[in-house]
């Protein structure tokens, strides 16, 4: 989720025309024209996406040489607000980027089902579940987004620990963290929750080591018991990690993007629950710590019977707006944006683990290799199964839990009410 923040939407379009090589656009809507497609995203102003978009443009131009494609990079922190206004007006971009999960599912009424258009891509690409609702596909996945636990092998070595044998249980993990802190002064976890997103990473990163497989599957299927002991354990552990000093100081005033990751990259914390997309991920960490120093570990088991796995879903993807003049044409652009050549370029430039599992990642080092090897046994992330409204509420409550202004009981009661209201 590498975010490039610009000003208001009109300014963004102007900047795209004048300064961003990969982002071009004279407006925010094709206005019903059939010779122009407008794409909204928050990536096209990003240098790491330039080669990806160039490849996608070339693929699409071969099929539709007379159609102009305009990318409009919107500011991420306003993206869904701007999109909501476009949906309410019934006009706007023809092709729309989404995060997988609740942000897409809340807006499927504005999208064209893509099942027939992307039938030939379904075996090649992974991550469809995060872009589907009630059995229909509403966007095609570009990346896979996971929440692996990364660790700093260099700190393990400095502390006299075996960097190839990270802890398997929570008690062992606490012992290792104490040893590392004594020897190096590094914190156990790098954590930032100023945006309220830290709890999402914690729930999905640590959840597989707390819920049993049956509880995990039930949660993903929507059968969520917020009063179950192991669900309570997730939130109790969230507060315990803070109160016992395992986090870096000032979690609620530390941004996830990018202060939290900077703490880990600086060697000031031994572990971080990171991403697989194009920020806070293996490639960034390799650049700062060195490829040999970046490890990926299973979350240490907290509850007997838990079976750790890699939590991941479709990360970002593109859908087609219902108001577009030619849905088949727009769907062809989505297919170009998810072609193997385009996704290979995105992976090579940004380090994002792409949705196309046929891409060769063998030259990217041990951490990337571990992630790719775990895709086959991974499952959707716990927080992605929640609606965007419940995720936002959970973010606010997570900050209040850390500031001791709400109890775990009160937080769970509010979250259950929000979840069940959907």
PDB file of N, CA, C and O in Angstrom, residues 72-125:
ATOM      1  N   UNK A  72      -5.663   8.382 -13.095  1.00  0.00           N
ATOM      2  CA  UNK A  72      -5.781   9.511 -12.166  1.00  0.00           C
ATOM      3  C   UNK A  72      -5.446   9.005 -10.765  1.00  0.00           C
ATOM      4  O   UNK A  72      -6.198   8.224 -10.170  1.00  0.00           O
ATOM      5  N   UNK A  73      -4.303   9.443 -10.261  1.00  0.00           N
ATOM      6  CA  UNK A  73      -3.863   9.015  -8.929  1.00  0.00           C
ATOM      7  C   UNK A  73      -4.535   9.884  -7.872  1.00  0.00           C
ATOM      8  O   UNK A  73      -4.278  11.076  -7.780  1.00  0.00           O
ATOM      9  N   UNK A  74      -5.424   9.285  -7.101  1.00  0.00           N
ATOM     10  CA  UNK A  74      -6.102  10.008  -6.025  1.00  0.00           C
ATOM     11  C   UNK A  74      -5.314   9.864  -4.718  1.00  0.00           C
ATOM     12  O   UNK A  74      -4.581   8.892  -4.538  1.00  0.00           O
ATOM     13  N   UNK A  75      -5.474  10.814  -3.794  1.00  0.00           N
ATOM     14  CA  UNK A  75      -4.810  10.674  -2.489  1.00  0.00           C
ATOM     15  C   UNK A  75      -5.436   9.531  -1.703  1.00  0.00           C
ATOM     16  O   UNK A  75      -6.661   9.472  -1.566  1.00  0.00           O
ATOM     17  N   UNK A  76      -4.590   8.635  -1.198  1.00  0.00           N
ATOM     18  CA  UNK A  76      -5.131   7.436  -0.561  1.00  0.00           C
ATOM     19  C   UNK A  76      -6.009   7.760   0.639  1.00  0.00           C
ATOM     20  O   UNK A  76      -7.027   7.109   0.871  1.00  0.00           O
ATOM     21  N   UNK A  77      -5.607   8.771   1.426  1.00  0.00           N
ATOM     22  CA  UNK A  77      -6.370   9.047   2.637  1.00  0.00           C
ATOM     23  C   UNK A  77      -7.750   9.628   2.341  1.00  0.00           C
ATOM     24  O   UNK A  77      -8.579   9.723   3.235  1.00  0.00           O
ATOM     25  N   UNK A  78      -8.009  10.020   1.096  1.00  0.00           N
ATOM     26  CA  UNK A  78      -9.342  10.513   0.725  1.00  0.00           C
ATOM     27  C   UNK A  78     -10.009   9.616  -0.318  1.00  0.00           C
ATOM     28  O   UNK A  78     -11.100   9.933  -0.803  1.00  0.00           O
ATOM     29  N   UNK A  79      -9.343   8.533  -0.659  1.00  0.00           N
ATOM     30  CA  UNK A  79      -9.756   7.768  -1.841  1.00  0.00           C
ATOM     31  C   UNK A  79     -11.208   7.284  -1.762  1.00  0.00           C
ATOM     32  O   UNK A  79     -12.014   7.522  -2.655  1.00  0.00           O
ATOM     33  N   UNK A  80     -11.541   6.612  -0.672  1.00  0.00           N
ATOM     34  CA  UNK A  80     -12.881   6.020  -0.611  1.00  0.00           C
ATOM     35  C   UNK A  80     -13.960   7.065  -0.372  1.00  0.00           C
ATOM     36  O   UNK A  80     -15.121   6.844  -0.713  1.00  0.00           O
ATOM     37  N   UNK A  81     -13.593   8.204   0.188  1.00  0.00           N
ATOM     38  CA  UNK A  81     -14.547   9.309   0.293  1.00  0.00           C
ATOM     39  C   UNK A  81     -14.855   9.871  -1.086  1.00  0.00           C
ATOM     40  O   UNK A  81     -16.025  10.094  -1.445  1.00  0.00           O
ATOM     41  N   UNK A  82     -13.802  10.089  -1.885  1.00  0.00           N
ATOM     42  CA  UNK A  82     -13.996  10.576  -3.246  1.00  0.00           C
ATOM     43  C   UNK A  82     -14.774   9.562  -4.086  1.00  0.00           C
ATOM     44  O   UNK A  82     -15.665   9.927  -4.860  1.00  0.00           O
ATOM     45  N   UNK A  83     -14.444   8.307  -3.909  1.00  0.00           N
ATOM     46  CA  UNK A  83     -15.147   7.266  -4.669  1.00  0.00           C
ATOM     47  C   UNK A  83     -16.610   7.199  -4.262  1.00  0.00           C
ATOM     48  O   UNK A  83     -17.501   7.019  -5.109  1.00  0.00           O
ATOM     49  N   UNK A  84     -16.868   7.375  -2.966  1.00  0.00           N
ATOM     50  CA  UNK A  84     -18.257   7.373  -2.504  1.00  0.00           C
ATOM     51  C   UNK A  84     -19.062   8.493  -3.147  1.00  0.00           C
ATOM     52  O   UNK A  84     -20.225   8.293  -3.516  1.00  0.00           O
ATOM     53  N   UNK A  85     -18.439   9.652  -3.301  1.00  0.00           N
ATOM     54  CA  UNK A  85     -19.131  10.770  -3.951  1.00  0.00           C
ATOM     55  C   UNK A  85     -19.414  10.450  -5.417  1.00  0.00           C
ATOM     56  O   UNK A  85     -20.485  10.784  -5.945  1.00  0.00           O
ATOM     57  N   UNK A  86     -18.460   9.802  -6.089  1.00  0.00           N
ATOM     58  CA  UNK A  86     -18.658   9.423  -7.495  1.00  0.00           C
ATOM     59  C   UNK A  86     -19.790   8.409  -7.624  1.00  0.00           C
ATOM     60  O   UNK A  86     -20.631   8.503  -8.529  1.00  0.00           O
ATOM     61  N   UNK A  87     -19.810   7.469  -6.702  1.00  0.00           N
ATOM     62  CA  UNK A  87     -20.869   6.447  -6.739  1.00  0.00           C
ATOM     63  C   UNK A  87     -22.230   7.079  -6.501  1.00  0.00           C
ATOM     64  O   UNK A  87     -23.216   6.751  -7.172  1.00  0.00           O
ATOM     65  N   UNK A  88     -22.286   7.995  -5.569  1.00  0.00           N
ATOM     66  CA  UNK A  88     -23.560   8.666  -5.281  1.00  0.00           C
ATOM     67  C   UNK A  88     -24.049   9.451  -6.495  1.00  0.00           C
ATOM     68  O   UNK A  88     -25.244   9.512  -6.771  1.00  0.00           O
ATOM     69  N   UNK A  89     -23.088  10.043  -7.237  1.00  0.00           N
ATOM     70  CA  UNK A  89     -23.446  10.809  -8.434  1.00  0.00           C
ATOM     71  C   UNK A  89     -23.725   9.906  -9.635  1.00  0.00           C
ATOM     72  O   UNK A  89     -24.311  10.352 -10.629  1.00  0.00           O
ATOM     73  N   UNK A  90     -23.285   8.649  -9.554  1.00  0.00           N
ATOM     74  CA  UNK A  90     -23.499   7.728 -10.661  1.00  0.00           C
ATOM     75  C   UNK A  90     -22.611   7.988 -11.853  1.00  0.00           C
ATOM     76  O   UNK A  90     -22.933   7.618 -12.989  1.00  0.00           O
ATOM     77  N   UNK A  91     -21.474   8.615 -11.632  1.00  0.00           N
ATOM     78  CA  UNK A  91     -20.528   8.859 -12.716  1.00  0.00           C
ATOM     79  C   UNK A  91     -19.135   9.010 -12.124  1.00  0.00           C
ATOM     80  O   UNK A  91     -18.982   9.327 -10.948  1.00  0.00           O
ATOM     81  N   UNK A  92     -18.132   8.781 -12.965  1.00  0.00           N
ATOM     82  CA  UNK A  92     -16.759   8.856 -12.485  1.00  0.00           C
ATOM     83  C   UNK A  92     -15.877   7.958 -13.312  1.00  0.00           C
ATOM     84  O   UNK A  92     -16.064   7.829 -14.529  1.00  0.00           O
ATOM     85  N   UNK A  93     -14.901   7.297 -12.696  1.00  0.00           N
ATOM     86  CA  UNK A  93     -13.956   6.473 -13.463  1.00  0.00           C
ATOM     87  C   UNK A  93     -14.634   5.242 -14.052  1.00  0.00           C
ATOM     88  O   UNK A  93     -15.647   4.764 -13.538  1.00  0.00           O
ATOM     89  N   UNK A  94     -14.017   4.738 -15.114  1.00  0.00           N
ATOM     90  CA  UNK A  94     -14.526   3.506 -15.737  1.00  0.00           C
ATOM     91  C   UNK A  94     -13.956   2.272 -15.042  1.00  0.00           C
ATOM     92  O   UNK A  94     -14.626   1.249 -14.914  1.00  0.00           O
ATOM     93  N   UNK A  95     -12.690   2.372 -14.639  1.00  0.00           N
ATOM     94  CA  UNK A  95     -11.996   1.260 -13.967  1.00  0.00           C
ATOM     95  C   UNK A  95     -11.496   1.788 -12.630  1.00  0.00           C
ATOM     96  O   UNK A  95     -10.941   2.893 -12.554  1.00  0.00           O
ATOM     97  N   UNK A  96     -11.693   0.990 -11.566  1.00  0.00           N
ATOM     98  CA  UNK A  96     -11.464   1.484 -10.209  1.00  0.00           C
ATOM     99  C   UNK A  96     -10.584   0.508  -9.438  1.00  0.00           C
ATOM    100  O   UNK A  96     -10.864  -0.695  -9.425  1.00  0.00           O
ATOM    101  N   UNK A  97      -9.554   1.048  -8.783  1.00  0.00           N
ATOM    102  CA  UNK A  97      -8.726   0.213  -7.901  1.00  0.00           C
ATOM    103  C   UNK A  97      -9.395   0.089  -6.533  1.00  0.00           C
ATOM    104  O   UNK A  97      -9.974   1.056  -6.024  1.00  0.00           O
ATOM    105  N   UNK A  98      -9.304  -1.106  -5.946  1.00  0.00           N
ATOM    106  CA  UNK A  98      -9.839  -1.368  -4.615  1.00  0.00           C
ATOM    107  C   UNK A  98      -8.821  -2.124  -3.776  1.00  0.00           C
ATOM    108  O   UNK A  98      -8.025  -2.904  -4.298  1.00  0.00           O
ATOM    109  N   UNK A  99      -8.896  -1.936  -2.467  1.00  0.00           N
ATOM    110  CA  UNK A  99      -8.334  -2.913  -1.538  1.00  0.00           C
ATOM    111  C   UNK A  99      -9.298  -4.097  -1.493  1.00  0.00           C
ATOM    112  O   UNK A  99     -10.523  -3.928  -1.607  1.00  0.00           O
ATOM    113  N   UNK A 100      -8.766  -5.285  -1.301  1.00  0.00           N
ATOM    114  CA  UNK A 100      -9.626  -6.448  -1.175  1.00  0.00           C
ATOM    115  C   UNK A 100     -10.384  -6.432   0.146  1.00  0.00           C
ATOM    116  O   UNK A 100      -9.944  -5.835   1.119  1.00  0.00           O
ATOM    117  N   UNK A 101     -11.544  -7.102   0.181  1.00  0.00           N
ATOM    118  CA  UNK A 101     -12.299  -7.218   1.426  1.00  0.00           C
ATOM    119  C   UNK A 101     -13.408  -6.197   1.527  1.00  0.00           C
ATOM    120  O   UNK A 101     -14.111  -5.916   0.551  1.00  0.00           O
ATOM    121  N   UNK A 102     -13.562  -5.643   2.744  1.00  0.00           N
ATOM    122  CA  UNK A 102     -14.712  -4.800   3.032  1.00  0.00           C
ATOM    123  C   UNK A 102     -14.841  -3.580   2.140  1.00  0.00           C
ATOM    124  O   UNK A 102     -15.958  -3.184   1.784  1.00  0.00           O
ATOM    125  N   UNK A 103     -13.714  -2.940   1.759  1.00  0.00           N
ATOM    126  CA  UNK A 103     -13.809  -1.736   0.941  1.00  0.00           C
ATOM    127  C   UNK A 103     -14.452  -2.041  -0.406  1.00  0.00           C
ATOM    128  O   UNK A 103     -15.169  -1.209  -0.952  1.00  0.00           O
ATOM    129  N   UNK A 104     -14.194  -3.215  -0.959  1.00  0.00           N
ATOM    130  CA  UNK A 104     -14.843  -3.608  -2.208  1.00  0.00           C
ATOM    131  C   UNK A 104     -16.273  -4.068  -1.949  1.00  0.00           C
ATOM    132  O   UNK A 104     -17.209  -3.634  -2.629  1.00  0.00           O
ATOM    133  N   UNK A 105     -16.460  -4.925  -0.954  1.00  0.00           N
ATOM    134  CA  UNK A 105     -17.790  -5.518  -0.740  1.00  0.00           C
ATOM    135  C   UNK A 105     -18.823  -4.467  -0.372  1.00  0.00           C
ATOM    136  O   UNK A 105     -20.011  -4.651  -0.638  1.00  0.00           O
ATOM    137  N   UNK A 106     -18.392  -3.378   0.236  1.00  0.00           N
ATOM    138  CA  UNK A 106     -19.333  -2.306   0.569  1.00  0.00           C
ATOM    139  C   UNK A 106     -19.828  -1.572  -0.666  1.00  0.00           C
ATOM    140  O   UNK A 106     -20.781  -0.785  -0.571  1.00  0.00           O
ATOM    141  N   UNK A 107     -19.192  -1.792  -1.829  1.00  0.00           N
ATOM    142  CA  UNK A 107     -19.496  -0.984  -3.010  1.00  0.00           C
ATOM    143  C   UNK A 107     -19.807  -1.827  -4.249  1.00  0.00           C
ATOM    144  O   UNK A 107     -19.738  -1.320  -5.377  1.00  0.00           O
ATOM    145  N   UNK A 108     -20.164  -3.088  -4.065  1.00  0.00           N
ATOM    146  CA  UNK A 108     -20.407  -3.949  -5.224  1.00  0.00           C
ATOM    147  C   UNK A 108     -21.609  -3.486  -6.039  1.00  0.00           C
ATOM    148  O   UNK A 108     -21.711  -3.817  -7.224  1.00  0.00           O
ATOM    149  N   UNK A 109     -22.512  -2.725  -5.435  1.00  0.00           N
ATOM    150  CA  UNK A 109     -23.662  -2.208  -6.177  1.00  0.00           C
ATOM    151  C   UNK A 109     -23.262  -1.267  -7.298  1.00  0.00           C
ATOM    152  O   UNK A 109     -24.060  -1.020  -8.216  1.00  0.00           O
ATOM    153  N   UNK A 110     -22.044  -0.739  -7.235  1.00  0.00           N
ATOM    154  CA  UNK A 110     -21.574   0.194  -8.263  1.00  0.00           C
ATOM    155  C   UNK A 110     -20.688  -0.491  -9.297  1.00  0.00           C
ATOM    156  O   UNK A 110     -20.138   0.190 -10.167  1.00  0.00           O
ATOM    157  N   UNK A 111     -20.560  -1.823  -9.205  1.00  0.00           N
ATOM    158  CA  UNK A 111     -19.595  -2.519 -10.053  1.00  0.00           C
ATOM    159  C   UNK A 111     -20.263  -3.555 -10.947  1.00  0.00           C
ATOM    160  O   UNK A 111     -21.326  -4.099 -10.623  1.00  0.00           O
ATOM    161  N   UNK A 112     -19.593  -3.843 -12.058  1.00  0.00           N
ATOM    162  CA  UNK A 112     -20.043  -4.865 -13.002  1.00  0.00           C
ATOM    163  C   UNK A 112     -19.480  -6.220 -12.559  1.00  0.00           C
ATOM    164  O   UNK A 112     -18.269  -6.339 -12.339  1.00  0.00           O
ATOM    165  N   UNK A 113     -20.312  -7.267 -12.425  1.00  0.00           N
ATOM    166  CA  UNK A 113     -19.749  -8.607 -12.180  1.00  0.00           C
ATOM    167  C   UNK A 113     -18.824  -9.001 -13.333  1.00  0.00           C
ATOM    168  O   UNK A 113     -19.179  -8.843 -14.500  1.00  0.00           O
ATOM    169  N   UNK A 114     -17.656  -9.523 -12.978  1.00  0.00           N
ATOM    170  CA  UNK A 114     -16.633  -9.774 -14.003  1.00  0.00           C
ATOM    171  C   UNK A 114     -16.446 -11.252 -14.344  1.00  0.00           C
ATOM    172  O   UNK A 114     -15.557 -11.580 -15.131  1.00  0.00           O
ATOM    173  N   UNK A 115     -17.252 -12.126 -13.770  1.00  0.00           N
ATOM    174  CA  UNK A 115     -17.021 -13.566 -13.918  1.00  0.00           C
ATOM    175  C   UNK A 115     -16.802 -13.984 -15.363  1.00  0.00           C
ATOM    176  O   UNK A 115     -15.844 -14.705 -15.682  1.00  0.00           O
ATOM    177  N   UNK A 116     -17.675 -13.540 -16.254  1.00  0.00           N
ATOM    178  CA  UNK A 116     -17.567 -13.959 -17.655  1.00  0.00           C
ATOM    179  C   UNK A 116     -16.334 -13.360 -18.333  1.00  0.00           C
ATOM    180  O   UNK A 116     -15.718 -13.995 -19.185  1.00  0.00           O
ATOM    181  N   UNK A 117     -15.965 -12.140 -17.951  1.00  0.00           N
ATOM    182  CA  UNK A 117     -14.840 -11.461 -18.600  1.00  0.00           C
ATOM    183  C   UNK A 117     -13.481 -12.042 -18.189  1.00  0.00           C
ATOM    184  O   UNK A 117     -12.522 -11.980 -18.955  1.00  0.00           O
ATOM    185  N   UNK A 118     -13.378 -12.545 -16.967  1.00  0.00           N
ATOM    186  CA  UNK A 118     -12.071 -12.986 -16.449  1.00  0.00           C
ATOM    187  C   UNK A 118     -11.995 -14.505 -16.286  1.00  0.00           C
ATOM    188  O   UNK A 118     -11.101 -15.009 -15.608  1.00  0.00           O
ATOM    189  N   UNK A 119     -12.901 -15.222 -16.934  1.00  0.00           N
ATOM    190  CA  UNK A 119     -12.950 -16.682 -16.777  1.00  0.00           C
ATOM    191  C   UNK A 119     -11.607 -17.324 -17.126  1.00  0.00           C
ATOM    192  O   UNK A 119     -11.169 -18.273 -16.451  1.00  0.00           O
ATOM    193  N   UNK A 120     -10.948 -16.818 -18.158  1.00  0.00           N
ATOM    194  CA  UNK A 120      -9.676 -17.431 -18.583  1.00  0.00           C
ATOM    195  C   UNK A 120      -8.525 -17.119 -17.633  1.00  0.00           C
ATOM    196  O   UNK A 120      -7.442 -17.691 -17.771  1.00  0.00           O
ATOM    197  N   UNK A 121      -8.722 -16.190 -16.701  1.00  0.00           N
ATOM    198  CA  UNK A 121      -7.639 -15.794 -15.786  1.00  0.00           C
ATOM    199  C   UNK A 121      -7.747 -16.445 -14.414  1.00  0.00           C
ATOM    200  O   UNK A 121      -6.849 -16.285 -13.575  1.00  0.00           O
ATOM    201  N   UNK A 122      -8.828 -17.152 -14.168  1.00  0.00           N
ATOM    202  CA  UNK A 122      -9.103 -17.575 -12.798  1.00  0.00           C
ATOM    203  C   UNK A 122      -8.112 -18.613 -12.275  1.00  0.00           C
ATOM    204  O   UNK A 122      -7.838 -18.646 -11.082  1.00  0.00           O
ATOM    205  N   UNK A 123      -7.577 -19.438 -13.129  1.00  0.00           N
ATOM    206  CA  UNK A 123      -6.589 -20.414 -12.680  1.00  0.00           C
ATOM    207  C   UNK A 123      -5.218 -19.780 -12.500  1.00  0.00           C
ATOM    208  O   UNK A 123      -4.442 -20.175 -11.633  1.00  0.00           O
ATOM    209  N   UNK A 124      -4.913 -18.807 -13.332  1.00  0.00           N
ATOM    210  CA  UNK A 124      -3.579 -18.174 -13.304  1.00  0.00           C
ATOM    211  C   UNK A 124      -3.396 -17.260 -12.102  1.00  0.00           C
ATOM    212  O   UNK A 124      -2.302 -17.151 -11.543  1.00  0.00           O
ATOM    213  N   UNK A 125      -4.464 -16.589 -11.690  1.00  0.00           N
ATOM    214  CA  UNK A 125      -4.372 -15.611 -10.618  1.00  0.00           C
ATOM    215  C   UNK A 125      -4.924 -16.166  -9.308  1.00  0.00           C
ATOM    216  O   UNK A 125      -5.839 -16.979  -9.304  1.00  0.00           O
TER     217      UNK A 125
END
